């Protein structure tokens, strides 16, 4: 930190040591693609269609295991997947190794921070699917990312920001400590049954941040059980906050959707902004 502003290290294309940022996704990277809520997300046709319309080359920020990037490459569009998590990117690389060479050849993986990456090219489409942007907790971090996106966006390109729409009912009902179960599935690598539980461990309303702890309870085929836990901090955004942030960083919103079927924003479900440079 300098003068109270956020000053993350500058990382090149997967080169510099990156130990400073904790790998929040490491505990779940190996099973991420099998978690039913993620596996059944209905956003893939939306992103593949956009990629076909705008690619070029797509830059996906917070690409994780390549859940979205790989279908884009399969559709014939080159993609750069950027993520800070070594564990998520390792899964991405393993999946890519099983793809046909032409599909794998369309993908470049970059381990870097969406707030501070530097790439040599400009992109007609930059996306941040499935709430990756909500990992940026402060306004300084959010602006650093958006300004960085702006400088990597082709003149006529689009930035797609995809965050959740905060539900007022949910915000009002949140309590620290209450535990929910949201998944019960099998890890195909081990045959273990996995039950996922989650709870709020901190609700920082003044900062619009929730700290959520996930617990993965594994039951092996021989009946042995064990648990691992990890925490993720999530920032939520209100509609006009996002609009002001984007405007301050050189974007205007062309479309604002509530869902991947392009239904207009109504304050529910998702908040998907299709943005272009404002001039
Ligand atoms: C919910 S996952 C989404 C992954 C993928 N986009 C998908 O749709 O499945 C969020 C991803 O954002 C990544 N992430 C969080 N903070 C980041 C940062 N500062 N820079 C780059 N990636 C980041 C995490 O490592 C994680 O892989």
Short mmCIF file of C-alpha atoms and ligand atoms in Angstrom, two decimals:
data_model
loop_
_atom_site.label_atom_id
_atom_site.label_comp_id
_atom_site.label_asym_id
_atom_site.label_seq_id
_atom_site.Cartn_x
_atom_site.Cartn_y
_atom_site.Cartn_z
CA UNK A 1 0.00 0.00 0.00
CA UNK A 2 1.15 3.53 -0.74
CA UNK A 3 -0.70 6.61 0.51
CA UNK A 4 -3.68 4.45 1.34
CA UNK A 5 -4.15 3.36 -2.29
CA UNK A 6 -3.96 -0.19 -3.55
CA UNK A 7 -0.64 -1.00 -5.19
CA UNK A 8 -0.40 -4.66 -6.11
CA UNK A 9 2.76 -6.15 -7.58
CA UNK A 10 3.07 -6.01 -11.36
CA UNK A 11 3.12 -9.50 -12.80
CA UNK A 12 4.05 -10.39 -16.31
CA UNK A 13 2.84 -13.41 -18.24
CA UNK A 14 3.14 -16.08 -15.59
CA UNK A 15 6.72 -15.09 -14.82
CA UNK A 16 7.16 -13.41 -11.45
CA UNK A 17 6.72 -15.09 -8.06
CA UNK A 18 3.15 -14.61 -6.90
CA UNK A 19 3.16 -15.82 -3.33
CA UNK A 20 1.70 -12.54 -1.99
CA UNK A 21 -1.87 -13.35 -3.02
CA UNK A 22 -3.46 -16.28 -1.19
CA UNK A 23 -4.85 -18.92 -3.52
CA UNK A 24 -8.43 -18.86 -2.19
CA UNK A 25 -9.57 -21.49 -4.66
CA UNK A 26 -6.80 -24.06 -4.03
CA UNK A 27 -8.90 -26.17 -1.62
CA UNK A 28 -11.68 -26.66 -4.17
CA UNK A 29 -9.85 -26.49 -7.52
CA UNK A 30 -9.78 -30.28 -8.00
CA UNK A 31 -13.55 -30.62 -7.61
CA UNK A 32 -14.70 -27.21 -8.89
CA UNK A 33 -15.99 -28.59 -12.21
CA UNK A 34 -18.06 -31.25 -10.44
CA UNK A 35 -19.89 -28.93 -8.03
CA UNK A 36 -23.47 -29.17 -9.35
CA UNK A 37 -24.24 -25.44 -9.00
CA UNK A 38 -21.23 -24.62 -11.19
CA UNK A 39 -21.56 -27.56 -13.57
CA UNK A 40 -25.14 -26.62 -14.42
CA UNK A 41 -24.66 -22.87 -14.92
CA UNK A 42 -26.51 -21.73 -18.00
CA UNK A 43 -24.03 -19.06 -19.09
CA UNK A 44 -22.02 -21.02 -21.68
CA UNK A 45 -24.19 -20.38 -24.80
CA UNK A 46 -24.20 -16.66 -23.91
CA UNK A 47 -20.39 -16.46 -23.77
CA UNK A 48 -19.78 -18.69 -26.78
CA UNK A 49 -22.18 -16.63 -28.92
CA UNK A 50 -20.52 -13.37 -27.84
CA UNK A 51 -17.09 -14.83 -28.60
CA UNK A 52 -18.23 -15.81 -32.08
CA UNK A 53 -19.60 -12.30 -32.64
CA UNK A 54 -16.56 -10.42 -31.35
CA UNK A 55 -13.53 -12.75 -31.54
CA UNK A 56 -10.70 -11.90 -32.46
CA UNK A 57 -9.33 -13.21 -29.36
CA UNK A 58 -11.24 -13.28 -26.10
CA UNK A 59 -9.58 -12.36 -22.81
CA UNK A 60 -11.31 -14.04 -19.87
CA UNK A 61 -10.48 -12.56 -16.46
CA UNK A 62 -10.69 -15.07 -13.61
CA UNK A 63 -10.93 -18.00 -16.04
CA UNK A 64 -10.45 -20.62 -13.32
CA UNK A 65 -10.49 -24.17 -14.66
CA UNK A 66 -11.47 -23.07 -18.17
CA UNK A 67 -15.15 -23.86 -17.69
CA UNK A 68 -16.01 -21.01 -20.09
CA UNK A 69 -12.73 -20.68 -22.03
CA UNK A 70 -12.66 -24.25 -23.33
CA UNK A 71 -16.12 -24.12 -24.98
CA UNK A 72 -15.06 -20.84 -26.62
CA UNK A 73 -11.91 -22.49 -28.02
CA UNK A 74 -14.00 -25.47 -29.16
CA UNK A 75 -16.19 -23.00 -31.08
CA UNK A 76 -13.10 -21.94 -33.04
CA UNK A 77 -12.32 -18.66 -31.21
CA UNK A 78 -8.88 -18.02 -29.67
CA UNK A 79 -8.95 -17.28 -25.96
CA UNK A 80 -6.55 -16.01 -23.34
CA UNK A 81 -7.52 -17.30 -19.89
CA UNK A 82 -6.12 -15.24 -17.03
CA UNK A 83 -6.35 -16.19 -13.37
CA UNK A 84 -4.43 -15.66 -10.16
CA UNK A 85 -4.98 -19.20 -8.82
CA UNK A 86 -2.21 -21.66 -9.68
CA UNK A 87 -4.43 -24.53 -8.52
CA UNK A 88 -7.36 -23.58 -10.79
CA UNK A 89 -5.00 -23.07 -13.74
CA UNK A 90 -3.40 -26.49 -13.16
CA UNK A 91 -6.84 -28.07 -13.56
CA UNK A 92 -7.35 -25.95 -16.70
CA UNK A 93 -4.04 -27.24 -18.14
CA UNK A 94 -4.95 -30.87 -17.42
CA UNK A 95 -8.32 -30.44 -19.16
CA UNK A 96 -6.63 -28.78 -22.12
CA UNK A 97 -4.24 -31.70 -22.50
CA UNK A 98 -7.28 -33.90 -23.18
CA UNK A 99 -8.61 -31.61 -25.92
CA UNK A 100 -7.78 -32.03 -29.63
CA UNK A 101 -4.60 -30.12 -30.59
CA UNK A 102 -6.47 -27.47 -32.61
CA UNK A 103 -8.68 -26.62 -29.60
CA UNK A 104 -5.76 -26.60 -27.15
CA UNK A 105 -3.78 -24.52 -29.64
CA UNK A 106 -6.36 -21.73 -29.45
CA UNK A 107 -5.89 -21.27 -25.70
CA UNK A 108 -3.24 -19.30 -23.88
CA UNK A 109 -3.17 -19.48 -20.10
CA UNK A 110 -1.75 -16.57 -18.14
CA UNK A 111 -1.27 -16.62 -14.41
CA UNK A 112 -1.73 -13.05 -13.36
CA UNK A 113 -3.83 -10.62 -11.38
CA UNK A 114 -6.75 -8.98 -13.15
CA UNK A 115 -5.89 -5.73 -11.41
CA UNK A 116 -2.43 -5.49 -12.85
CA UNK A 117 -1.78 -7.78 -15.82
CA UNK A 118 0.09 -6.48 -18.84
CA UNK A 119 -0.42 -8.18 -22.18
CA UNK A 120 1.00 -7.12 -25.53
CA UNK A 121 -2.28 -7.31 -27.46
CA UNK A 122 -5.67 -5.59 -27.42
CA UNK A 123 -8.84 -7.67 -27.37
CA UNK A 124 -12.21 -7.23 -29.08
CA UNK A 125 -13.87 -9.00 -26.16
CA UNK A 126 -12.87 -9.03 -22.49
CA UNK A 127 -15.08 -10.93 -20.07
CA UNK A 128 -15.22 -11.55 -16.33
CA UNK A 129 -17.73 -14.42 -16.07
CA UNK A 130 -19.32 -15.88 -12.97
CA UNK A 131 -18.58 -13.15 -10.49
CA UNK A 132 -14.76 -13.16 -10.68
CA UNK A 133 -14.87 -9.38 -10.31
CA UNK A 134 -16.54 -9.79 -6.90
CA UNK A 135 -13.20 -10.92 -5.54
CA UNK A 136 -11.98 -7.34 -5.80
CA UNK A 137 -12.95 -5.96 -2.44
CA UNK A 138 -12.03 -2.28 -2.53
CA UNK A 139 -12.90 0.53 -4.92
CA UNK A 140 -9.19 1.00 -5.64
CA UNK A 141 -8.86 -2.64 -6.70
CA UNK A 142 -12.04 -2.49 -8.81
CA UNK A 143 -10.88 0.67 -10.58
CA UNK A 144 -7.40 -0.76 -11.13
CA UNK A 145 -8.98 -3.73 -12.89
CA UNK A 146 -11.42 -1.69 -14.97
CA UNK A 147 -8.74 0.76 -16.09
CA UNK A 148 -6.55 -2.16 -17.01
CA UNK A 149 -9.39 -3.69 -19.01
CA UNK A 150 -9.93 -0.34 -20.74
CA UNK A 151 -6.30 -0.20 -21.84
CA UNK A 152 -6.43 -3.77 -23.22
CA UNK A 153 -9.75 -3.34 -25.06
CA UNK A 154 -9.79 -2.80 -28.82
CA UNK A 155 -11.38 0.52 -29.82
CA UNK A 156 -14.62 -1.12 -30.95
CA UNK A 157 -14.50 -3.93 -28.39
CA UNK A 158 -16.79 -4.90 -25.52
CA UNK A 159 -16.18 -5.62 -21.84
CA UNK A 160 -18.67 -8.01 -20.24
CA UNK A 161 -18.93 -7.65 -16.49
CA UNK A 162 -20.92 -10.43 -14.85
CA UNK A 163 -21.73 -10.05 -11.15
CA UNK A 164 -24.65 -11.14 -9.01
CA UNK A 165 -27.56 -8.79 -8.39
CA UNK A 166 -27.87 -8.36 -4.63
CA UNK A 167 -31.18 -9.66 -3.36
CA UNK A 168 -32.57 -7.35 -0.69
CA UNK A 169 -34.48 -10.24 0.87
CA UNK A 170 -31.27 -12.26 1.10
CA UNK A 171 -29.24 -9.35 2.47
CA UNK A 172 -31.86 -8.78 5.17
CA UNK A 173 -31.95 -12.43 6.17
CA UNK A 174 -28.20 -13.13 6.30
CA UNK A 175 -26.89 -14.25 9.68
CA UNK A 176 -23.39 -15.21 10.79
CA UNK A 177 -23.02 -18.87 11.62
CA UNK A 178 -26.16 -20.41 10.15
CA UNK A 179 -25.08 -23.37 8.02
CA UNK A 180 -26.51 -24.37 4.65
CA UNK A 181 -25.94 -27.46 2.53
CA UNK A 182 -25.86 -26.75 -1.20
CA UNK A 183 -24.25 -29.77 -2.82
CA UNK A 184 -24.02 -33.53 -2.52
CA UNK A 185 -22.06 -35.14 -5.34
CA UNK A 186 -19.39 -37.68 -6.21
CA UNK A 187 -15.76 -36.83 -6.94
CA UNK A 188 -15.11 -38.89 -10.10
CA UNK A 189 -11.36 -38.97 -9.39
CA UNK A 190 -11.75 -40.79 -6.05
CA UNK A 191 -15.33 -42.03 -5.87
CA UNK A 192 -15.72 -40.03 -2.66
CA UNK A 193 -19.14 -38.63 -1.82
CA UNK A 194 -18.76 -34.89 -1.14
CA UNK A 195 -21.24 -32.84 0.83
CA UNK A 196 -20.70 -29.10 0.66
CA UNK A 197 -21.79 -26.88 3.52
CA UNK A 198 -21.38 -23.14 3.74
CA UNK A 199 -21.90 -20.37 6.24
CA UNK A 200 -21.29 -16.66 6.59
CA UNK A 201 -18.40 -16.11 8.96
CA UNK A 202 -18.42 -12.33 8.57
CA UNK A 203 -21.07 -9.97 7.26
CA UNK A 204 -19.46 -6.55 6.75
CA UNK A 205 -22.48 -4.55 5.63
CA UNK A 206 -20.70 -1.20 5.63
CA UNK A 207 -18.18 -2.54 3.14
CA UNK A 208 -20.62 -4.74 1.19
CA UNK A 209 -18.42 -7.76 1.89
CA UNK A 210 -19.43 -11.23 3.01
CA UNK A 211 -16.85 -13.74 4.13
CA UNK A 212 -18.13 -17.22 3.40
CA UNK A 213 -16.65 -20.45 4.70
CA UNK A 214 -17.14 -23.59 2.65
CA UNK A 215 -16.75 -27.01 4.17
CA UNK A 216 -16.28 -30.06 1.98
CA UNK A 217 -17.13 -33.28 3.83
CA UNK A 218 -15.69 -36.28 2.02
CA UNK A 219 -16.93 -39.79 2.59
CA UNK A 220 -14.60 -42.33 0.93
CA UNK A 221 -15.96 -45.57 -0.56
CA UNK A 222 -14.47 -47.37 2.52
CA UNK A 223 -16.51 -45.11 4.84
CA UNK A 224 -13.65 -42.87 6.06
CA UNK A 225 -14.70 -39.25 6.46
CA UNK A 226 -12.70 -36.05 6.45
CA UNK A 227 -13.37 -32.37 6.00
CA UNK A 228 -11.61 -29.40 4.55
CA UNK A 229 -12.66 -25.78 4.81
CA UNK A 230 -11.81 -22.60 3.01
CA UNK A 231 -12.97 -19.01 3.06
CA UNK A 232 -13.79 -16.61 0.28
CA UNK A 233 -14.49 -12.90 0.62
CA UNK A 234 -17.15 -11.63 -1.74
CA UNK A 235 -18.00 -8.02 -2.52
CA UNK A 236 -21.53 -7.30 -3.70
CA UNK A 237 -22.47 -4.37 -5.91
CA UNK A 238 -25.57 -2.30 -6.46
CA UNK A 239 -26.66 -1.32 -9.94
CA UNK A 240 -25.77 2.37 -9.98
CA UNK A 241 -22.51 1.71 -8.16
CA UNK A 242 -21.48 -0.49 -11.07
CA UNK A 243 -22.63 2.12 -13.56
CA UNK A 244 -20.65 4.87 -11.81
CA UNK A 245 -17.56 2.68 -11.49
CA UNK A 246 -17.65 1.81 -15.17
CA UNK A 247 -18.19 5.42 -16.16
CA UNK A 248 -15.31 6.60 -13.97
CA UNK A 249 -13.07 4.07 -15.72
CA UNK A 250 -13.96 5.06 -19.28
CA UNK A 251 -16.90 2.77 -20.10
CA UNK A 252 -20.55 3.19 -20.91
CA UNK A 253 -23.09 0.41 -20.52
CA UNK A 254 -24.68 -0.63 -23.77
CA UNK A 255 -26.91 -3.36 -22.33
CA UNK A 256 -27.69 -4.50 -18.81
CA UNK A 257 -29.14 -7.98 -18.40
CA UNK A 258 -30.59 -9.96 -15.51
CA UNK A 259 -29.87 -13.31 -17.07
CA UNK A 260 -27.99 -15.09 -19.83
CA UNK A 261 -31.13 -15.13 -21.98
CA UNK A 262 -30.60 -11.34 -22.24
CA UNK A 263 -33.68 -10.42 -20.23
CA UNK A 264 -33.43 -6.74 -19.24
CA UNK A 265 -32.09 -5.98 -15.78
CA UNK A 266 -34.84 -6.15 -13.16
CA UNK A 267 -32.76 -6.35 -9.99
CA UNK A 268 -32.90 -10.12 -9.69
CA UNK A 269 -30.45 -12.94 -10.37
CA UNK A 270 -27.44 -11.62 -12.25
CA UNK A 271 -26.16 -8.19 -13.28
CA UNK A 272 -24.50 -8.59 -16.67
CA UNK A 273 -23.21 -5.36 -18.19
CA UNK A 274 -22.14 -5.19 -21.82
CA UNK A 275 -19.87 -2.18 -21.98
CA UNK A 276 -17.94 -0.27 -24.55
CA UNK A 277 -15.32 2.42 -24.26
CA UNK A 278 -16.91 5.80 -23.74
CA UNK A 279 -14.62 7.73 -26.04
C1 LIG B 1 -16.08 -18.15 -9.29
S1 LIG B 1 -14.53 -18.48 -10.05
C2 LIG B 1 -15.00 -18.30 -11.77
C3 LIG B 1 -14.12 -19.11 -12.69
C4 LIG B 1 -14.58 -19.14 -14.14
N1 LIG B 1 -14.67 -17.81 -14.71
C5 LIG B 1 -15.94 -19.82 -14.25
O1 LIG B 1 -16.86 -19.17 -14.73
O2 LIG B 1 -16.05 -20.98 -13.89
C6 LIG B 1 -13.61 -16.96 -9.76
C7 LIG B 1 -12.18 -17.00 -10.28
O3 LIG B 1 -11.60 -15.68 -10.14
C8 LIG B 1 -10.23 -15.85 -9.82
N2 LIG B 1 -9.70 -14.60 -9.24
C9 LIG B 1 -9.99 -14.06 -8.03
N3 LIG B 1 -9.29 -12.92 -7.85
C10 LIG B 1 -8.56 -12.74 -8.98
C11 LIG B 1 -7.63 -11.73 -9.39
N4 LIG B 1 -7.34 -10.68 -8.62
N5 LIG B 1 -7.05 -11.85 -10.61
C12 LIG B 1 -7.33 -12.93 -11.41
N6 LIG B 1 -8.19 -13.91 -11.06
C13 LIG B 1 -8.80 -13.82 -9.87
C14 LIG B 1 -10.23 -17.02 -8.85
O4 LIG B 1 -8.94 -17.58 -8.72
C15 LIG B 1 -11.27 -17.95 -9.51
O5 LIG B 1 -10.64 -18.85 -10.39
#
